């Protein structure tokens, strides 16, 4: 094991975009902490895939929407290796409901996982980053935070909140050389989108200039760049990975 390799903490890394990000960062030489809330078998499979390719990874169970567990996760990663200097906050859930029919507890559940968790894990990792004067923080948001999404007000609002969190945190941490950015993936082939009805998929494809859905690996490729030394002069930005969906006329 390369003891000088960066430690990357990826939340919600057991499947989909998070899995692709974990594999990509490991391929770049990071020691990857694969966080999951309740998918131990899938997280272990990601770890096994990384190790089979010669990388270093370990699974860490934690509900990052819980303040105590988010803090404990950061300390467990630090105890296993050293403090994380790359954080990818990817954990997220979605509920499809009309605003008028959305229960407060459903709204709160989405906000807790999609927005609160990003704040909590950031808070848990930035003290060591400030001490080391280096770090990369990347929030996986969504085009829904920019455009809104039908029957997904809670999801869209939570993802929009990540843009503000990224900009404010980027301003606070810039003096220490820590960058903070957000990605806004568009329609990506994943478990979260697999059950989309065919009629809705056809409508979605019709408004994507590139005419196709994205792949998790395409989001991971941008994360690889933002986590690298080459992105040291990029902070406070939102980067759309969406086939042109958010382009303005």
mmCIF file of C-alpha atoms in Angstrom:
data_model
loop_
_atom_site.group_PDB
_atom_site.id
_atom_site.type_symbol
_atom_site.label_atom_id
_atom_site.label_comp_id
_atom_site.label_asym_id
_atom_site.label_seq_id
_atom_site.Cartn_x
_atom_site.Cartn_y
_atom_site.Cartn_z
ATOM 1 C CA UNK A 1 0.000 0.000 0.000
ATOM 2 C CA UNK A 2 1.229 3.474 -0.878
ATOM 3 C CA UNK A 3 1.115 5.281 2.471
ATOM 4 C CA UNK A 4 1.317 8.652 0.705
ATOM 5 C CA UNK A 5 -1.690 7.996 -1.538
ATOM 6 C CA UNK A 6 -4.601 10.400 -0.977
ATOM 7 C CA UNK A 7 -7.532 9.100 1.038
ATOM 8 C CA UNK A 8 -10.877 9.599 -0.686
ATOM 9 C CA UNK A 9 -14.187 9.256 1.148
ATOM 10 C CA UNK A 10 -17.140 8.596 -1.170
ATOM 11 C CA UNK A 11 -20.585 8.564 0.428
ATOM 12 C CA UNK A 12 -23.296 6.435 -1.112
ATOM 13 C CA UNK A 13 -20.628 4.462 -2.959
ATOM 14 C CA UNK A 14 -22.217 1.026 -3.093
ATOM 15 C CA UNK A 15 -23.965 1.457 -6.446
ATOM 16 C CA UNK A 16 -24.547 3.654 -9.477
ATOM 17 C CA UNK A 17 -22.652 6.925 -9.740
ATOM 18 C CA UNK A 18 -21.033 6.465 -6.331
ATOM 19 C CA UNK A 19 -19.671 3.069 -7.309
ATOM 20 C CA UNK A 20 -18.240 4.455 -10.560
ATOM 21 C CA UNK A 21 -16.596 7.316 -8.649
ATOM 22 C CA UNK A 22 -15.038 4.955 -6.106
ATOM 23 C CA UNK A 23 -13.596 2.769 -8.871
ATOM 24 C CA UNK A 24 -12.272 5.795 -10.774
ATOM 25 C CA UNK A 25 -10.555 7.376 -7.775
ATOM 26 C CA UNK A 26 -9.004 4.042 -6.859
ATOM 27 C CA UNK A 27 -7.686 3.735 -10.411
ATOM 28 C CA UNK A 28 -6.004 7.119 -9.893
ATOM 29 C CA UNK A 29 -4.221 5.787 -6.818
ATOM 30 C CA UNK A 30 -6.488 6.949 -4.004
ATOM 31 C CA UNK A 31 -7.202 4.836 -0.968
ATOM 32 C CA UNK A 32 -10.996 4.761 -1.134
ATOM 33 C CA UNK A 33 -13.407 4.669 1.787
ATOM 34 C CA UNK A 34 -16.582 3.130 0.352
ATOM 35 C CA UNK A 35 -19.450 4.418 2.469
ATOM 36 C CA UNK A 36 -22.891 2.831 2.485
ATOM 37 C CA UNK A 37 -25.917 3.134 4.739
ATOM 38 C CA UNK A 38 -27.506 -0.318 4.429
ATOM 39 C CA UNK A 39 -25.933 -2.175 1.486
ATOM 40 C CA UNK A 40 -23.024 -4.165 2.925
ATOM 41 C CA UNK A 41 -22.935 -6.782 0.180
ATOM 42 C CA UNK A 42 -22.867 -4.178 -2.588
ATOM 43 C CA UNK A 43 -20.234 -2.095 -0.767
ATOM 44 C CA UNK A 44 -18.093 -5.189 -0.274
ATOM 45 C CA UNK A 45 -18.408 -5.919 -4.005
ATOM 46 C CA UNK A 46 -17.073 -2.432 -4.813
ATOM 47 C CA UNK A 47 -14.166 -2.972 -2.412
ATOM 48 C CA UNK A 48 -13.456 -6.365 -3.978
ATOM 49 C CA UNK A 49 -13.438 -4.861 -7.470
ATOM 50 C CA UNK A 50 -10.994 -2.164 -6.414
ATOM 51 C CA UNK A 51 -8.692 -4.648 -4.703
ATOM 52 C CA UNK A 52 -8.829 -7.022 -7.666
ATOM 53 C CA UNK A 53 -7.509 -4.164 -9.819
ATOM 54 C CA UNK A 54 -4.648 -3.567 -7.396
ATOM 55 C CA UNK A 55 -6.206 -0.700 -5.497
ATOM 56 C CA UNK A 56 -6.831 -0.030 -1.812
ATOM 57 C CA UNK A 57 -10.351 0.231 -0.411
ATOM 58 C CA UNK A 58 -12.415 -0.467 2.665
ATOM 59 C CA UNK A 59 -16.152 -0.379 3.311
ATOM 60 C CA UNK A 60 -17.550 1.876 6.051
ATOM 61 C CA UNK A 61 -21.175 1.698 7.171
ATOM 62 C CA UNK A 62 -22.743 4.966 8.305
ATOM 63 C CA UNK A 63 -25.953 6.928 7.901
ATOM 64 C CA UNK A 64 -24.344 10.248 6.985
ATOM 65 C CA UNK A 65 -27.600 12.128 7.601
ATOM 66 C CA UNK A 66 -27.007 11.490 11.321
ATOM 67 C CA UNK A 67 -24.539 13.971 12.866
ATOM 68 C CA UNK A 68 -22.921 11.449 15.206
ATOM 69 C CA UNK A 69 -22.491 8.832 12.491
ATOM 70 C CA UNK A 70 -21.081 11.349 9.999
ATOM 71 C CA UNK A 71 -18.472 12.438 12.544
ATOM 72 C CA UNK A 72 -17.688 8.844 13.483
ATOM 73 C CA UNK A 73 -17.260 7.913 9.821
ATOM 74 C CA UNK A 74 -14.602 10.567 9.304
ATOM 75 C CA UNK A 75 -12.754 9.435 12.414
ATOM 76 C CA UNK A 76 -12.953 5.754 11.396
ATOM 77 C CA UNK A 77 -11.451 6.544 8.000
ATOM 78 C CA UNK A 78 -8.713 8.559 9.673
ATOM 79 C CA UNK A 79 -7.981 5.680 12.075
ATOM 80 C CA UNK A 80 -7.796 3.176 9.226
ATOM 81 C CA UNK A 81 -5.411 5.250 7.101
ATOM 82 C CA UNK A 82 -5.165 9.000 7.646
ATOM 83 C CA UNK A 83 -7.544 11.952 7.215
ATOM 84 C CA UNK A 84 -9.487 12.081 3.970
ATOM 85 C CA UNK A 85 -8.271 14.839 1.683
ATOM 86 C CA UNK A 86 -10.868 14.038 -0.988
ATOM 87 C CA UNK A 87 -14.560 14.033 -0.125
ATOM 88 C CA UNK A 88 -17.217 13.116 -2.662
ATOM 89 C CA UNK A 89 -20.665 13.632 -1.150
ATOM 90 C CA UNK A 90 -22.860 11.461 -3.324
ATOM 91 C CA UNK A 91 -25.439 9.864 -1.011
ATOM 92 C CA UNK A 92 -28.947 10.658 -2.166
ATOM 93 C CA UNK A 93 -32.556 9.517 -2.298
ATOM 94 C CA UNK A 94 -35.547 10.530 -4.394
ATOM 95 C CA UNK A 95 -39.281 10.615 -3.719
ATOM 96 C CA UNK A 96 -41.751 11.297 -6.529
ATOM 97 C CA UNK A 97 -44.778 13.183 -5.229
ATOM 98 C CA UNK A 98 -46.859 16.236 -6.031
ATOM 99 C CA UNK A 99 -45.998 19.137 -3.717
ATOM 100 C CA UNK A 100 -49.576 19.197 -2.415
ATOM 101 C CA UNK A 101 -49.332 15.530 -1.451
ATOM 102 C CA UNK A 102 -45.809 15.601 -0.002
ATOM 103 C CA UNK A 103 -45.824 14.829 3.696
ATOM 104 C CA UNK A 104 -43.495 16.924 5.861
ATOM 105 C CA UNK A 105 -41.717 13.763 6.981
ATOM 106 C CA UNK A 106 -41.029 12.800 3.345
ATOM 107 C CA UNK A 107 -39.685 16.281 2.617
ATOM 108 C CA UNK A 108 -37.482 16.085 5.708
ATOM 109 C CA UNK A 109 -36.183 12.610 4.776
ATOM 110 C CA UNK A 110 -35.021 13.795 1.345
ATOM 111 C CA UNK A 111 -33.411 16.926 2.765
ATOM 112 C CA UNK A 112 -31.631 14.898 5.440
ATOM 113 C CA UNK A 113 -29.945 12.521 3.012
ATOM 114 C CA UNK A 114 -29.364 14.838 0.056
ATOM 115 C CA UNK A 115 -28.416 18.115 1.741
ATOM 116 C CA UNK A 116 -27.919 17.739 5.490
ATOM 117 C CA UNK A 117 -25.550 14.804 4.987
ATOM 118 C CA UNK A 118 -23.301 16.837 2.687
ATOM 119 C CA UNK A 119 -23.027 19.543 5.349
ATOM 120 C CA UNK A 120 -22.398 17.019 8.132
ATOM 121 C CA UNK A 121 -19.672 15.083 6.341
ATOM 122 C CA UNK A 122 -18.030 18.307 5.150
ATOM 123 C CA UNK A 123 -17.990 19.560 8.729
ATOM 124 C CA UNK A 124 -16.423 16.259 9.821
ATOM 125 C CA UNK A 125 -13.556 16.301 7.299
ATOM 126 C CA UNK A 126 -12.572 19.951 7.011
ATOM 127 C CA UNK A 127 -10.679 20.269 10.297
ATOM 128 C CA UNK A 128 -7.911 17.873 9.176
ATOM 129 C CA UNK A 129 -7.983 19.391 5.681
ATOM 130 C CA UNK A 130 -7.417 22.837 7.163
ATOM 131 C CA UNK A 131 -4.564 21.526 9.270
ATOM 132 C CA UNK A 132 -2.980 19.861 6.224
ATOM 133 C CA UNK A 133 -3.859 22.852 3.992
ATOM 134 C CA UNK A 134 -5.074 20.665 1.165
ATOM 135 C CA UNK A 135 -8.324 19.067 0.111
ATOM 136 C CA UNK A 136 -10.917 18.496 -2.571
ATOM 137 C CA UNK A 137 -14.635 18.514 -1.785
ATOM 138 C CA UNK A 138 -17.082 17.544 -4.520
ATOM 139 C CA UNK A 139 -20.863 17.493 -4.177
ATOM 140 C CA UNK A 140 -22.918 15.349 -6.537
ATOM 141 C CA UNK A 141 -26.006 17.459 -7.143
ATOM 142 C CA UNK A 142 -28.342 17.230 -10.150
ATOM 143 C CA UNK A 143 -29.744 19.138 -13.090
ATOM 144 C CA UNK A 144 -32.982 19.018 -11.114
ATOM 145 C CA UNK A 145 -31.467 21.605 -8.800
ATOM 146 C CA UNK A 146 -31.113 23.985 -11.747
ATOM 147 C CA UNK A 147 -34.237 23.170 -13.746
ATOM 148 C CA UNK A 148 -36.659 21.703 -11.228
ATOM 149 C CA UNK A 149 -38.254 18.330 -11.855
ATOM 150 C CA UNK A 150 -41.918 17.359 -12.141
ATOM 151 C CA UNK A 151 -43.251 15.803 -8.908
ATOM 152 C CA UNK A 152 -39.819 15.995 -7.297
ATOM 153 C CA UNK A 153 -39.843 19.290 -5.418
ATOM 154 C CA UNK A 154 -38.022 17.941 -2.372
ATOM 155 C CA UNK A 155 -35.347 16.329 -4.498
ATOM 156 C CA UNK A 156 -34.892 19.445 -6.629
ATOM 157 C CA UNK A 157 -34.755 21.756 -3.615
ATOM 158 C CA UNK A 158 -32.232 19.563 -1.815
ATOM 159 C CA UNK A 159 -29.984 19.410 -4.867
ATOM 160 C CA UNK A 160 -30.240 23.177 -5.377
ATOM 161 C CA UNK A 161 -29.087 23.624 -1.800
ATOM 162 C CA UNK A 162 -25.826 21.879 -2.620
ATOM 163 C CA UNK A 163 -24.899 24.683 -5.032
ATOM 164 C CA UNK A 164 -25.155 27.264 -2.267
ATOM 165 C CA UNK A 165 -23.281 25.026 0.148
ATOM 166 C CA UNK A 166 -20.484 24.557 -2.399
ATOM 167 C CA UNK A 167 -20.085 28.277 -3.070
ATOM 168 C CA UNK A 168 -20.113 29.311 0.579
ATOM 169 C CA UNK A 169 -17.751 26.545 1.653
ATOM 170 C CA UNK A 170 -15.460 27.284 -1.281
ATOM 171 C CA UNK A 171 -15.136 30.895 -0.112
ATOM 172 C CA UNK A 172 -14.395 29.851 3.463
ATOM 173 C CA UNK A 173 -11.772 27.244 2.591
ATOM 174 C CA UNK A 174 -10.005 28.886 -0.347
ATOM 175 C CA UNK A 175 -7.287 30.461 1.792
ATOM 176 C CA UNK A 176 -6.203 26.972 2.850
ATOM 177 C CA UNK A 177 -5.987 25.754 -0.733
ATOM 178 C CA UNK A 178 -9.073 23.558 -0.402
ATOM 179 C CA UNK A 179 -11.383 23.516 -3.405
ATOM 180 C CA UNK A 180 -15.126 22.882 -3.314
ATOM 181 C CA UNK A 181 -17.205 22.214 -6.417
ATOM 182 C CA UNK A 182 -20.525 20.688 -7.397
ATOM 183 C CA UNK A 183 -21.511 18.456 -10.284
ATOM 184 C CA UNK A 184 -24.970 18.531 -11.803
ATOM 185 C CA UNK A 185 -25.472 15.229 -13.605
ATOM 186 C CA UNK A 186 -28.378 15.037 -15.981
ATOM 187 C CA UNK A 187 -30.175 11.846 -16.888
ATOM 188 C CA UNK A 188 -27.741 9.077 -16.004
ATOM 189 C CA UNK A 189 -28.362 5.358 -16.437
ATOM 190 C CA UNK A 190 -28.526 4.026 -12.871
ATOM 191 C CA UNK A 191 -30.697 2.081 -10.455
ATOM 192 C CA UNK A 192 -32.408 5.352 -9.493
ATOM 193 C CA UNK A 193 -33.592 5.915 -13.074
ATOM 194 C CA UNK A 194 -34.075 2.287 -14.139
ATOM 195 C CA UNK A 195 -37.802 2.231 -13.396
ATOM 196 C CA UNK A 196 -38.616 5.378 -15.392
ATOM 197 C CA UNK A 197 -41.630 4.626 -17.650
ATOM 198 C CA UNK A 198 -40.817 4.345 -21.346
ATOM 199 C CA UNK A 199 -43.050 7.282 -22.260
ATOM 200 C CA UNK A 200 -41.213 9.545 -19.823
ATOM 201 C CA UNK A 201 -37.832 8.267 -21.033
ATOM 202 C CA UNK A 202 -38.793 9.161 -24.601
ATOM 203 C CA UNK A 203 -39.714 12.703 -23.537
ATOM 204 C CA UNK A 204 -36.447 13.018 -21.627
ATOM 205 C CA UNK A 205 -34.373 11.892 -24.585
ATOM 206 C CA UNK A 206 -36.118 14.405 -26.818
ATOM 207 C CA UNK A 207 -34.772 17.371 -24.809
ATOM 208 C CA UNK A 208 -31.168 16.175 -24.463
ATOM 209 C CA UNK A 209 -29.086 17.724 -27.279
ATOM 210 C CA UNK A 210 -26.721 14.744 -27.384
ATOM 211 C CA UNK A 211 -29.733 12.441 -27.688
ATOM 212 C CA UNK A 212 -28.776 9.852 -25.070
ATOM 213 C CA UNK A 213 -28.592 9.245 -21.357
ATOM 214 C CA UNK A 214 -25.243 9.516 -19.616
ATOM 215 C CA UNK A 215 -23.245 6.768 -17.975
ATOM 216 C CA UNK A 216 -22.019 6.780 -14.358
ATOM 217 C CA UNK A 217 -18.446 6.589 -15.633
ATOM 218 C CA UNK A 218 -18.890 9.922 -17.425
ATOM 219 C CA UNK A 219 -19.745 11.604 -14.131
ATOM 220 C CA UNK A 220 -16.842 9.807 -12.463
ATOM 221 C CA UNK A 221 -14.469 11.161 -15.109
ATOM 222 C CA UNK A 222 -15.244 14.734 -14.106
ATOM 223 C CA UNK A 223 -14.830 13.857 -10.439
ATOM 224 C CA UNK A 224 -11.394 12.406 -11.238
ATOM 225 C CA UNK A 225 -10.377 15.714 -12.753
ATOM 226 C CA UNK A 226 -11.743 17.849 -9.921
ATOM 227 C CA UNK A 227 -9.989 15.634 -7.377
ATOM 228 C CA UNK A 228 -6.660 15.934 -9.176
ATOM 229 C CA UNK A 229 -3.863 18.478 -8.897
ATOM 230 C CA UNK A 230 -4.832 19.745 -12.357
ATOM 231 C CA UNK A 231 -8.028 21.248 -10.911
ATOM 232 C CA UNK A 232 -6.290 23.269 -8.218
ATOM 233 C CA UNK A 233 -7.519 26.595 -9.632
ATOM 234 C CA UNK A 234 -11.189 25.589 -9.915
ATOM 235 C CA UNK A 235 -13.449 26.216 -6.929
ATOM 236 C CA UNK A 236 -17.022 27.281 -6.198
ATOM 237 C CA UNK A 237 -18.203 25.996 -9.566
ATOM 238 C CA UNK A 238 -21.166 23.962 -10.763
ATOM 239 C CA UNK A 239 -20.341 21.688 -13.688
ATOM 240 C CA UNK A 240 -23.196 20.140 -15.651
ATOM 241 C CA UNK A 241 -22.679 16.598 -16.941
ATOM 242 C CA UNK A 242 -25.913 16.347 -18.845
ATOM 243 C CA UNK A 243 -25.520 16.031 -22.599
ATOM 244 C CA UNK A 244 -26.327 19.720 -22.996
ATOM 245 C CA UNK A 245 -29.680 19.610 -21.188
ATOM 246 C CA UNK A 246 -29.005 22.813 -19.241
ATOM 247 C CA UNK A 247 -27.762 24.884 -22.170
ATOM 248 C CA UNK A 248 -29.481 28.228 -22.536
ATOM 249 C CA UNK A 249 -31.049 29.132 -25.882
#
